[in-house]
XYZ file of C-alpha atoms in Angstrom:
697
model
C -9.003 18.488 19.938
C -8.530 16.146 17.151
C -4.978 14.453 17.791
C -4.064 12.181 14.790
C -1.686 9.980 16.701
C 0.626 7.199 14.501
C 2.607 4.629 16.389
C 5.703 4.166 14.720
C 8.451 1.384 12.952
C 10.160 3.162 16.020
C 8.250 3.267 18.662
C 9.770 1.927 22.012
C 6.472 0.076 23.142
C 7.602 -0.940 26.873
C 8.795 2.550 28.272
C 6.084 3.434 29.981
C 7.634 7.014 30.330
C 6.789 7.971 26.242
C 3.102 6.094 26.965
C 2.690 8.038 29.090
C 3.236 10.971 27.344
C 1.253 10.051 24.531
C -1.811 9.306 26.571
C -1.409 12.974 28.560
C -1.396 14.495 24.919
C -3.951 12.590 23.298
C -6.932 13.256 26.721
C -6.087 17.013 25.904
C -4.289 17.242 28.746
C -1.558 19.417 27.164
C -3.301 21.165 24.345
C -6.678 23.191 24.249
C -9.630 21.603 23.175
C -9.267 23.929 19.580
C -6.287 22.571 18.581
C -5.180 19.824 15.865
C -1.975 17.837 17.182
C 0.034 15.282 14.978
C 1.803 13.085 17.570
C 4.113 10.604 16.143
C 6.143 8.131 18.217
C 9.488 6.840 17.645
C 9.093 9.409 13.984
C 11.352 10.575 12.638
C 14.130 8.469 12.094
C 16.817 10.194 9.869
C 21.167 8.742 9.349
C 23.952 11.120 9.488
C 26.824 11.428 7.645
C 28.351 7.903 9.361
C 25.884 5.940 8.951
C 24.195 6.236 12.090
C 20.457 6.419 13.222
C 18.711 9.052 14.675
C 15.026 9.398 16.479
C 13.017 11.484 18.064
C 10.491 9.320 21.240
C 8.028 12.145 20.127
C 7.536 14.010 18.110
C 4.894 16.791 17.877
C 3.298 18.679 14.701
C 0.418 21.222 15.191
C -0.851 24.726 13.385
C 0.621 26.748 16.127
C 3.380 24.663 17.429
C 6.060 24.384 14.407
C 7.514 20.689 14.941
C 8.721 19.740 18.840
C 11.295 16.550 19.123
C 11.555 15.152 21.710
C 14.299 12.691 22.941
C 13.662 10.961 26.458
C 16.985 10.329 28.411
C 15.899 7.893 31.475
C 19.908 7.500 32.571
C 21.281 9.753 35.664
C 24.833 10.440 33.452
C 25.542 13.375 32.211
C 27.691 12.339 29.897
C 24.883 9.495 28.272
C 22.735 13.354 28.283
C 24.575 14.881 26.383
C 24.602 11.336 23.772
C 20.958 11.770 23.924
C 21.113 15.871 22.993
C 23.006 15.679 20.623
C 21.033 12.377 18.418
C 18.344 14.946 19.115
C 19.988 17.972 17.312
C 21.052 15.777 14.473
C 16.993 14.594 14.126
C 16.358 18.262 14.157
C 18.493 19.525 11.816
C 17.848 16.926 9.422
C 14.197 17.915 9.671
C 14.689 21.101 9.639
C 16.573 20.667 6.674
C 13.750 18.633 4.212
C 11.370 21.223 5.299
C 13.553 24.040 3.684
C 13.315 22.013 0.396
C 9.694 23.219 0.485
C 8.551 26.911 -0.767
C 5.219 27.077 0.638
C 6.933 26.531 4.270
C 9.559 29.076 3.774
C 8.907 32.944 3.211
C 12.674 35.606 2.476
C 14.281 32.308 2.544
C 13.399 30.733 6.169
C 11.173 28.811 7.439
C 7.345 30.207 9.085
C 8.227 27.837 12.179
C 10.343 26.376 14.476
C 11.725 22.655 14.323
C 12.178 22.357 18.580
C 14.386 19.496 19.913
C 13.868 18.647 23.012
C 15.874 16.339 25.729
C 13.348 15.243 28.377
C 15.472 14.339 31.782
C 14.027 13.573 34.313
C 16.849 11.701 36.443
C 19.673 14.582 36.394
C 19.221 17.909 38.039
C 19.302 20.601 34.932
C 22.668 22.529 36.763
C 24.537 19.547 34.935
C 23.382 20.687 31.540
C 25.193 22.032 29.170
C 24.145 21.908 25.312
C 22.289 25.373 24.868
C 20.880 24.157 21.194
C 18.497 21.716 22.752
C 15.919 22.584 25.114
C 15.804 21.015 28.164
C 13.033 19.167 30.291
C 13.523 17.907 34.114
C 9.518 17.139 34.921
C 6.469 16.978 32.826
C 5.591 20.213 33.993
C 8.555 21.432 32.240
C 8.052 19.055 29.028
C 4.260 20.211 28.783
C 5.597 23.950 28.654
C 7.751 23.726 25.668
C 5.574 21.636 23.696
C 3.168 24.095 23.744
C 5.209 27.133 23.216
C 3.520 28.683 19.940
C 5.762 28.969 16.300
C 3.820 30.304 13.546
C 0.931 29.582 12.765
C 0.106 27.248 9.451
C -3.275 26.703 7.737
C -4.942 23.710 6.601
C -2.016 23.121 3.810
C 1.030 24.154 5.345
C 0.159 21.405 8.273
C -0.514 18.956 4.804
C 2.817 19.723 3.341
C 5.201 19.544 6.691
C 3.063 15.859 7.403
C 4.038 14.428 3.430
C 7.435 16.490 3.886
C 7.812 13.967 7.758
C 5.979 10.870 5.771
C 7.844 10.082 3.429
C 5.157 11.089 0.399
C 7.670 13.667 -0.787
C 9.693 10.744 -2.419
C 6.380 9.914 -4.541
C 6.694 13.161 -5.935
C 9.833 12.399 -7.837
C 8.276 9.780 -9.644
C 6.046 12.208 -11.592
C 8.042 13.048 -15.334
C 8.500 16.648 -15.382
C 7.259 18.606 -17.542
C 7.696 22.362 -19.051
C 3.897 23.941 -19.535
C 5.406 25.820 -23.141
C 3.535 24.183 -26.256
C 2.372 21.058 -23.713
C -0.716 19.120 -25.381
C -3.937 19.715 -23.107
C -3.788 15.959 -22.659
C -0.201 15.523 -21.164
C -1.191 18.845 -19.113
C -4.286 17.370 -18.073
C -2.254 13.413 -16.967
C 1.015 15.428 -15.787
C -1.808 17.410 -13.097
C -3.349 13.733 -12.058
C -0.116 12.611 -11.329
C 0.403 14.816 -8.686
C -2.351 14.078 -7.065
C -2.075 10.115 -7.402
C 1.426 10.300 -5.743
C 0.150 13.158 -3.392
C -0.303 9.763 -1.237
C -3.132 10.741 1.643
C -2.265 10.240 5.281
C -4.314 7.595 5.925
C -2.153 5.619 3.389
C 1.071 7.327 4.920
C -0.414 7.151 8.493
C -0.496 2.393 7.374
C 3.227 2.861 6.652
C 4.103 4.346 9.079
C 2.054 2.534 11.707
C 4.450 -0.223 13.424
C 3.410 -3.245 15.459
C 4.668 -6.001 17.204
C 2.814 -8.547 15.036
C 1.288 -9.605 12.280
C -0.524 -6.897 9.906
C -3.334 -7.337 7.653
C -3.432 -4.401 4.936
C -6.287 -4.855 1.988
C -7.979 -2.356 -0.407
C -9.165 -2.094 -3.981
C -6.925 -1.353 -7.103
C -4.783 2.396 -6.292
C -5.058 2.358 -3.252
C -1.482 2.094 -2.757
C -0.803 -1.247 -1.242
C 2.440 -1.902 -2.750
C 4.058 1.427 -2.568
C 3.240 0.607 1.605
C 4.392 -2.259 2.025
C 7.575 -0.814 0.195
C 7.725 2.234 2.430
C 6.953 -0.628 5.205
C 10.699 -1.988 4.352
C 12.478 0.791 3.399
C 11.741 2.414 7.231
C 12.374 -0.995 8.922
C 16.483 -1.367 6.851
C 16.448 2.347 8.242
C 15.428 1.090 12.043
C 17.779 -1.754 12.074
C 20.404 -2.089 8.710
C 21.442 -5.196 9.973
C 17.520 -6.883 10.062
C 16.937 -9.336 6.709
C 13.976 -7.802 5.144
C 11.657 -9.735 3.024
C 9.324 -8.157 0.390
C 8.070 -10.811 -2.347
C 5.228 -10.953 -4.744
C 3.212 -12.869 -7.257
C 3.700 -11.009 -11.097
C 7.225 -10.808 -11.797
C 7.284 -8.229 -13.649
C 6.752 -6.200 -10.247
C 10.525 -5.899 -9.129
C 11.569 -3.261 -10.812
C 8.683 -0.788 -9.543
C 9.287 -2.139 -5.980
C 12.811 -1.910 -5.691
C 12.417 1.687 -6.819
C 9.712 2.668 -4.945
C 12.018 1.169 -1.576
C 15.479 3.055 -3.320
C 13.060 6.520 -3.771
C 11.968 6.247 0.545
C 15.096 5.079 1.578
C 16.980 7.834 -0.107
C 14.131 10.064 1.230
C 15.140 9.921 5.028
C 18.139 7.869 4.560
C 19.832 10.425 1.835
C 22.115 6.893 0.863
C 21.077 3.803 -1.240
C 19.831 0.536 1.003
C 21.969 -2.469 1.152
C 20.528 -4.892 -1.553
C 21.919 -7.547 0.259
C 19.450 -7.537 3.849
C 16.893 -6.125 1.675
C 15.518 -8.646 -0.481
C 13.095 -8.445 -3.321
C 12.066 -12.037 -4.474
C 9.925 -13.710 -6.439
C 6.929 -16.419 -4.583
C 9.136 -19.223 -6.288
C 11.962 -18.545 -8.131
C 13.206 -20.213 -10.617
C 16.943 -21.140 -11.841
C 17.952 -18.192 -13.023
C 15.781 -15.974 -11.176
C 16.002 -16.021 -6.966
C 13.104 -16.760 -5.123
C 11.167 -17.209 -1.295
C 10.831 -20.687 -2.119
C 13.840 -21.636 -4.401
C 16.162 -19.902 -1.682
C 14.280 -21.969 1.270
C 14.922 -24.701 -0.384
C 18.921 -23.842 -1.178
C 19.974 -22.502 2.420
C 18.700 -26.172 3.876
C 19.962 -27.925 1.447
C 17.250 -29.411 -0.421
C 17.371 -29.523 -3.949
C 14.204 -27.424 -5.463
C 10.954 -28.259 -7.222
C 10.256 -26.801 -10.614
C 6.544 -25.760 -12.182
C 7.148 -28.403 -14.738
C 7.953 -31.497 -12.093
C 4.264 -30.227 -10.186
C 2.194 -29.575 -13.351
C -0.192 -32.044 -12.552
C -1.316 -30.958 -9.691
C -3.996 -28.721 -8.619
C -2.435 -26.657 -6.403
C 1.741 -26.690 -7.627
C 3.321 -23.786 -5.756
C 1.004 -25.068 -2.275
C 2.090 -27.976 -2.993
C 6.130 -27.201 -3.100
C 5.468 -24.738 -0.511
C 3.698 -27.713 1.529
C 6.255 -30.011 1.427
C 9.146 -27.623 2.842
C 7.322 -27.138 5.853
C 6.053 -30.599 6.659
C 10.483 -31.393 5.778
C 10.478 -29.838 8.771
C 13.379 -28.173 7.385
C 12.333 -24.537 7.089
C 14.609 -22.319 9.397
C 14.087 -18.741 10.859
C 15.418 -16.083 8.701
C 13.837 -12.556 7.883
C 12.997 -10.506 10.592
C 10.863 -8.557 8.484
C 8.317 -10.453 5.459
C 6.242 -8.346 3.356
C 3.914 -10.199 0.865
C 2.448 -7.727 -1.615
C -0.463 -9.344 -4.277
C -1.517 -11.735 -1.213
C -4.339 -13.151 -2.416
C -3.010 -15.207 -5.124
C -0.398 -16.639 -3.119
C -1.193 -20.255 -2.321
C -1.853 -21.349 1.997
C 0.887 -23.459 1.440
C 3.405 -20.057 0.921
C 1.771 -18.580 4.301
C 3.076 -21.475 6.223
C 6.948 -21.341 4.669
C 6.737 -17.454 5.586
C 5.807 -18.115 8.960
C 8.394 -20.465 9.657
C 10.937 -17.563 8.120
C 9.827 -14.866 9.931
C 11.779 -14.913 13.089
C 10.654 -14.174 16.240
C 7.776 -15.629 19.033
C 4.173 -16.557 17.423
C 2.738 -13.276 17.459
C 5.347 -11.136 17.310
C 6.719 -12.511 13.954
C 6.579 -9.810 11.972
C 4.727 -10.374 8.504
C 2.168 -7.619 6.773
C 0.599 -9.433 3.834
C -1.461 -6.823 1.095
C -4.185 -8.047 -0.686
C -7.255 -7.089 -3.284
C -9.612 -9.780 -2.671
C -11.530 -8.738 -5.912
C -8.738 -8.593 -8.265
C -7.844 -12.239 -7.622
C -8.028 -14.105 -11.300
C -8.279 -17.551 -9.605
C -10.468 -17.202 -7.236
C -12.452 -15.139 -5.133
C -12.651 -16.674 -2.029
C -11.544 -14.523 1.467
C -9.211 -16.750 3.247
C -8.878 -15.672 6.481
C -5.291 -15.491 8.971
C -5.932 -18.813 10.522
C -6.418 -20.567 7.196
C -3.765 -19.040 5.304
C -1.203 -19.760 7.742
C -2.890 -22.898 9.223
C -2.662 -24.625 13.029
C -0.169 -24.646 15.200
C 0.928 -27.712 17.557
C -1.308 -26.557 20.276
C -3.743 -26.832 17.462
C -4.968 -23.203 17.647
C -4.251 -20.643 15.015
C -0.804 -19.719 14.057
C -1.632 -16.337 13.261
C -4.715 -14.503 14.373
C -4.991 -11.594 14.262
C -7.617 -10.836 17.211
C -4.928 -13.180 19.138
C -1.873 -10.460 18.478
C -3.335 -7.062 18.425
C -1.807 -5.419 21.236
C -3.235 -3.667 24.146
C -3.507 -0.055 23.627
C -3.248 -0.724 19.508
C -5.831 0.183 17.117
C -6.140 -1.991 14.832
C -3.503 -4.625 13.550
C -6.102 -4.993 10.006
C -6.149 -1.867 7.525
C -8.344 -1.171 5.112
C -7.989 0.906 2.840
C -10.863 2.714 0.802
C -9.545 5.947 -1.787
C -8.569 4.754 -4.789
C -6.274 7.058 -6.057
C -5.154 5.077 -9.661
C -8.133 5.094 -11.288
C -10.550 7.196 -11.881
C -14.035 6.807 -10.461
C -15.641 6.344 -13.720
C -13.273 3.625 -14.534
C -13.623 1.914 -10.932
C -17.334 1.799 -11.360
C -17.170 0.509 -14.524
C -14.120 -2.426 -13.226
C -17.049 -3.506 -11.133
C -20.128 -3.271 -12.995
C -17.779 -6.016 -15.360
C -16.348 -7.769 -12.725
C -19.479 -8.942 -11.094
C -21.980 -8.734 -14.185
C -24.145 -5.802 -12.809
C -25.963 -4.720 -15.881
C -25.257 -8.443 -17.111
C -25.239 -12.106 -16.111
C -23.759 -11.330 -12.424
C -22.240 -13.975 -11.061
C -20.428 -12.839 -7.755
C -21.402 -10.238 -5.748
C -20.421 -8.818 -2.408
C -21.954 -9.747 0.801
C -24.322 -7.096 2.130
C -24.053 -3.492 2.312
C -21.215 -3.585 4.548
C -18.715 -5.036 2.461
C -20.234 -2.357 0.072
C -18.526 0.281 2.364
C -15.271 -1.499 2.790
C -14.239 -1.217 -0.468
C -15.124 2.857 -0.489
C -18.689 3.513 -1.791
C -22.098 4.691 0.435
C -25.002 2.482 0.240
C -28.104 5.257 -0.948
C -30.819 2.488 -0.702
C -31.467 -1.375 -0.708
C -31.854 -4.220 2.182
C -29.316 -6.422 -0.153
C -31.549 -9.468 0.887
C -32.195 -12.086 -2.347
C -34.143 -9.703 -4.593
C -34.010 -6.686 -3.350
C -33.521 -3.833 -5.589
C -30.068 -1.566 -4.454
C -28.417 1.443 -5.278
C -24.714 2.525 -3.919
C -22.272 5.434 -5.241
C -18.933 5.515 -5.101
C -18.227 9.589 -3.234
C -14.820 11.713 -4.959
C -13.722 11.158 -1.681
C -12.537 7.432 -2.464
C -11.705 8.287 -5.729
C -10.432 11.989 -5.562
C -8.416 11.256 -8.647
C -10.242 13.182 -11.366
C -8.034 13.797 -14.720
C -9.422 16.515 -16.387
C -9.679 15.218 -20.017
C -10.347 17.608 -23.055
C -13.410 16.661 -24.570
C -12.101 15.621 -27.886
C -10.121 12.567 -25.962
C -13.184 10.367 -23.745
C -11.819 8.430 -20.667
C -13.270 5.587 -21.729
C -13.894 4.327 -25.269
C -14.880 0.486 -26.661
C -14.961 -0.593 -30.060
C -16.442 -3.608 -32.035
C -13.626 -4.972 -34.845
C -14.691 -6.720 -38.463
C -11.137 -8.625 -38.459
C -7.880 -9.599 -36.452
C -6.421 -6.332 -38.633
C -8.459 -4.412 -38.520
C -8.923 -4.486 -34.480
C -4.795 -4.377 -34.510
C -4.870 -1.137 -36.361
C -6.944 0.495 -33.869
C -5.063 -0.205 -30.909
C -2.399 0.879 -32.838
C -4.003 4.444 -33.858
C -4.709 4.647 -30.340
C -1.177 4.309 -29.553
C -0.098 7.430 -31.470
C -2.816 9.018 -31.267
C -2.188 9.452 -27.760
C 1.631 9.560 -28.034
C 1.271 12.664 -30.275
C -0.835 14.169 -27.617
C 2.523 14.773 -25.477
C 1.824 10.914 -23.794
C 4.997 8.857 -23.296
C 5.172 5.374 -24.943
C 6.229 3.997 -21.610
C 2.857 5.653 -19.828
C 0.992 3.446 -22.200
C 0.191 -0.357 -21.643
C -2.108 -2.708 -24.801
C -3.121 -5.506 -22.700
C -4.687 -8.681 -24.057
C -7.787 -11.242 -23.014
C -6.840 -13.287 -25.673
C -4.993 -16.063 -24.169
C -4.436 -17.863 -26.803
C -3.375 -15.023 -29.446
C -1.756 -13.081 -27.257
C 1.602 -13.615 -29.060
C 0.303 -12.510 -32.118
C -1.659 -9.156 -31.549
C 1.518 -8.191 -29.760
C 3.726 -8.908 -32.435
C 1.425 -7.233 -34.842
C 0.926 -3.916 -32.752
C 4.950 -4.548 -31.920
C 5.830 -4.471 -36.121
C 3.337 -1.618 -37.080
C 4.378 0.789 -34.576
C 7.963 0.218 -35.086
C 6.555 1.444 -38.664
C 5.791 4.431 -37.396
C 9.692 4.578 -35.410
C 7.795 3.685 -31.874
C 9.181 0.834 -29.384
C 7.744 -1.611 -27.904
C 8.602 -4.166 -24.338
C 6.552 -7.279 -25.630
C 7.079 -8.717 -21.497
C 5.838 -12.163 -22.799
C 8.741 -12.768 -25.575
C 10.604 -14.547 -22.991
C 8.220 -16.495 -20.274
C 11.509 -17.274 -17.990
C 12.527 -13.688 -17.207
C 11.323 -11.320 -14.674
C 11.674 -8.399 -17.285
C 11.543 -4.645 -16.312
C 7.582 -3.988 -17.097
C 8.115 0.082 -17.877
C 11.108 0.682 -20.273
C 11.252 3.860 -21.068
C 10.319 4.835 -24.973
C 8.387 1.979 -24.935
C 5.100 1.066 -25.220
C 4.520 -1.856 -22.836
C 2.509 -5.176 -24.127
C 1.230 -7.460 -21.770
C -1.031 -10.229 -20.827
C -3.384 -9.588 -17.837
C -1.638 -11.992 -15.700
C 1.864 -9.690 -16.008
C -0.458 -6.316 -15.986
C -1.283 -7.267 -12.279
C -0.266 -4.893 -9.815
C 1.717 -2.209 -12.653
C -0.183 0.856 -14.572
C 0.116 2.873 -17.082
C -1.356 6.383 -17.993
C -3.447 4.738 -20.345
C -4.429 1.209 -21.043
C -5.494 -0.561 -24.547
C -7.830 -3.786 -24.024
C -7.278 -6.141 -27.632
C -8.678 -9.387 -27.236
C -11.587 -8.345 -24.968
C -13.873 -10.837 -26.854
C -12.312 -13.912 -25.263
C -13.603 -12.950 -22.006
C -16.237 -15.187 -21.126
C -19.031 -12.893 -19.441
C -20.453 -15.855 -17.272
C -17.374 -16.921 -15.828
C -15.770 -15.437 -12.835
C -12.512 -15.797 -14.548
C -13.276 -14.270 -17.417
C -15.045 -11.545 -15.678
C -12.095 -11.536 -13.204
C -10.094 -10.994 -15.765
C -11.563 -7.764 -17.472
C -11.418 -6.195 -14.075
C -7.712 -6.462 -13.929
C -7.026 -5.264 -17.145
C -9.448 -2.002 -16.389
C -7.926 -1.639 -13.555
C -4.099 -0.870 -14.176
C -4.724 2.388 -15.832
C -4.490 5.470 -14.296
C -6.072 7.844 -16.618
C -7.821 6.649 -20.871
C -9.581 3.529 -20.849
C -9.629 1.754 -24.854
C -11.898 -1.521 -25.398
C -11.437 -3.437 -27.723
C -12.093 -6.878 -29.265
C -14.360 -9.277 -32.264
C -17.467 -8.635 -33.270
C -19.151 -11.055 -31.403
C -21.959 -11.524 -29.620
C -19.351 -11.496 -26.094
C -18.281 -8.247 -27.296
C -21.669 -6.752 -28.107
C -23.127 -7.868 -24.507
C -19.979 -5.758 -22.858
C -19.843 -3.086 -24.930
C -23.936 -3.183 -23.763
C -22.491 -3.236 -19.616
C -19.707 -0.211 -20.406
C -22.430 2.299 -21.887
C -24.609 1.273 -19.042
C -21.882 1.814 -16.352
C -21.005 4.574 -17.626
C -24.417 6.279 -17.964
C -25.193 5.282 -14.252
C -21.854 6.148 -12.933
C -21.293 7.567 -10.349
C -23.822 4.675 -8.815
C -24.286 1.307 -9.313
C -28.279 0.099 -9.533
C -28.640 -4.241 -9.334
C -31.213 -6.646 -7.636
C -29.761 -8.511 -5.083
C -29.004 -12.249 -6.052
C -29.789 -15.180 -4.204
C -26.097 -15.790 -2.631
C -26.573 -19.630 -2.865
C -26.465 -19.516 -6.067
C -23.975 -18.106 -6.718
C -19.500 -16.738 -5.875
C -20.223 -14.625 -3.419
C -17.029 -12.408 -2.317
C -16.987 -12.756 1.195
C -16.330 -9.347 3.276
C -13.199 -11.051 5.516
C -13.666 -8.758 8.891
C -15.141 -11.800 10.557
C -17.745 -9.796 12.628
C -16.452 -12.227 15.670
C -13.459 -10.015 15.334
C -14.812 -6.409 14.419
C -16.790 -6.557 18.058
C -13.312 -7.817 19.831
C -11.651 -4.600 17.907
C -14.434 -2.789 18.710
C -14.183 -3.753 22.057
C -10.776 -3.065 22.638
C -10.558 0.901 21.821
C -13.815 0.862 24.115
C -12.033 -0.343 27.499
C -8.906 1.318 26.323
C -11.078 4.827 26.458
C -12.281 3.716 29.726
C -9.132 3.622 31.310
C -8.040 6.430 29.513
C -10.996 8.441 31.562
C -10.518 6.488 34.194
C -7.303 6.411 34.677
C -7.022 2.709 35.205
C -3.970 0.215 34.949
C -4.332 -2.421 32.864
C -4.193 -4.546 36.168
C -7.307 -2.970 37.263
C -8.792 -3.464 33.504
C -8.059 -7.394 34.248
C -9.132 -7.534 38.235
C -12.909 -6.146 37.168
C -12.753 -8.921 33.902
C -12.242 -11.473 36.629
C -14.486 -10.227 39.507
C -17.077 -10.630 36.726
């Protein structure tokens, strides 16, 4: 039997009855060995018209069992049980309504399976129960019988559809622009079909989003693995769980606010059918400024401290970390947020994390701090910082945050690694890695071992990954499942050298016009300048030339002090690589690529970030210099070798290693916990039994 277990945000961790039922289902005690079951604890959660939240303590989805929602009512009072029965009936009714929106799950206008509410009340006499709309069980045996009642056979795609609806993936589908099939250019149709795949939000991503752990969590993955979407969903679900809780989701790139707020709104509407209360859900830039709220600035104002601006500390090596540490050292940071979610975590300094530690409510190992980062995307530094460094040491000399120490018993992990990149085409991602590391040129940084390549979604084909060894890795389609069926006359990747600034501008403008003529909307096109010194010149010239063709632009660097939306409908986005981080577009046109040094980490990281902004097509332009000629050679080599990367392992002591970040000790401890849980279940041992075994040793 295959059981997928998702302990969601609504899971009651200390409920022994629910935990025993979960163990029984996961052990194969209830369902047959051939069955495929998805088990949710504390989900779904829905709201009624009066704003009250209703949830299921356990929900079972099976290919032959329909959907069974179980409310556990341990009261011996008839009124309490009746109230719980009405609550689970409401949860079932809303779930059935959501399912009814999918034609794939209906036949003759009716669902092809049943959504059945069950009340499990072992402390009440069955004779006292009088709600005929909700199935009643007063014993485990009766509950098991109800769970095993069959209700229509679902095929694999239908089960996936049920999961996508329950887990909220359908909220993302609304982002895709609706298009009519008639007279749609093949390029536009290819992109529309691609978006349908990207926004499917796979089961692993949804599981990470739904999984709730009473304590810190880390989420890691490459560009396009859904980290921002997952954090937005977690924020929405936490708000539904407790509308009065203070929730913070913070980010580094100022242009991210708009997309985060839109994602939270869509998820919240999907489950609660109303907009979130932004008084309790704060989407904040990390620093903030005079006309812009930010985590640091808001904290200073609450505590009566005058916030410092960048100009006041620009002469120090770590300006943002300095102001955050100063606030922490003053001892004035008081707990304020019930949940803190940090996007783009790789860009924040240690001092910011330490400020967040004190802003989070709760005991040390129960603080709800969830941070996501991409260790290959930081354009400032590539060293992976472990939680012990990020959060520093507590007053007792121990780390403030330790993933190993805070991992609850019975929980598989609180350190999630996302391997599937849905945003980027496989060839583009492989190209970005090749150029980012310097694999076909001068290697300036490298993953430390074969296991790290596997962490980021590659299969190791050959090699020992020791200094001087010849190594081959390959990216399987399963980890880059988004495939763009681009027409032959519109290649996925193309680079072009220009002999002058004006010629390069004209080439970029021609590409924009070409894609718009093929049905790509202006707001689906992003122009990124890698030449920081002349970015304004590029964008002024490009904007003027496009406006001559009645194509307006959204130049987000016009006002460096504002927080403009990254995407404005009907306008081509013009951005530097720093503002582009965390965002995406159907087409990315890179200008000034010759300004990115191929001898430095910073230069190659900027290329990596720029390339990985595209969900579809990539165009790379630069002046005909020696640097651009070398870059063109590397691009051609990577495209020719895709889906494989071939390289000679450098001497790791002579260059920057991107560390794996999964401490071997931590990995061993997590594996030990998994084995202990398995042993406990197999031998029916309690936590006390296991503890006594350790003590005896």
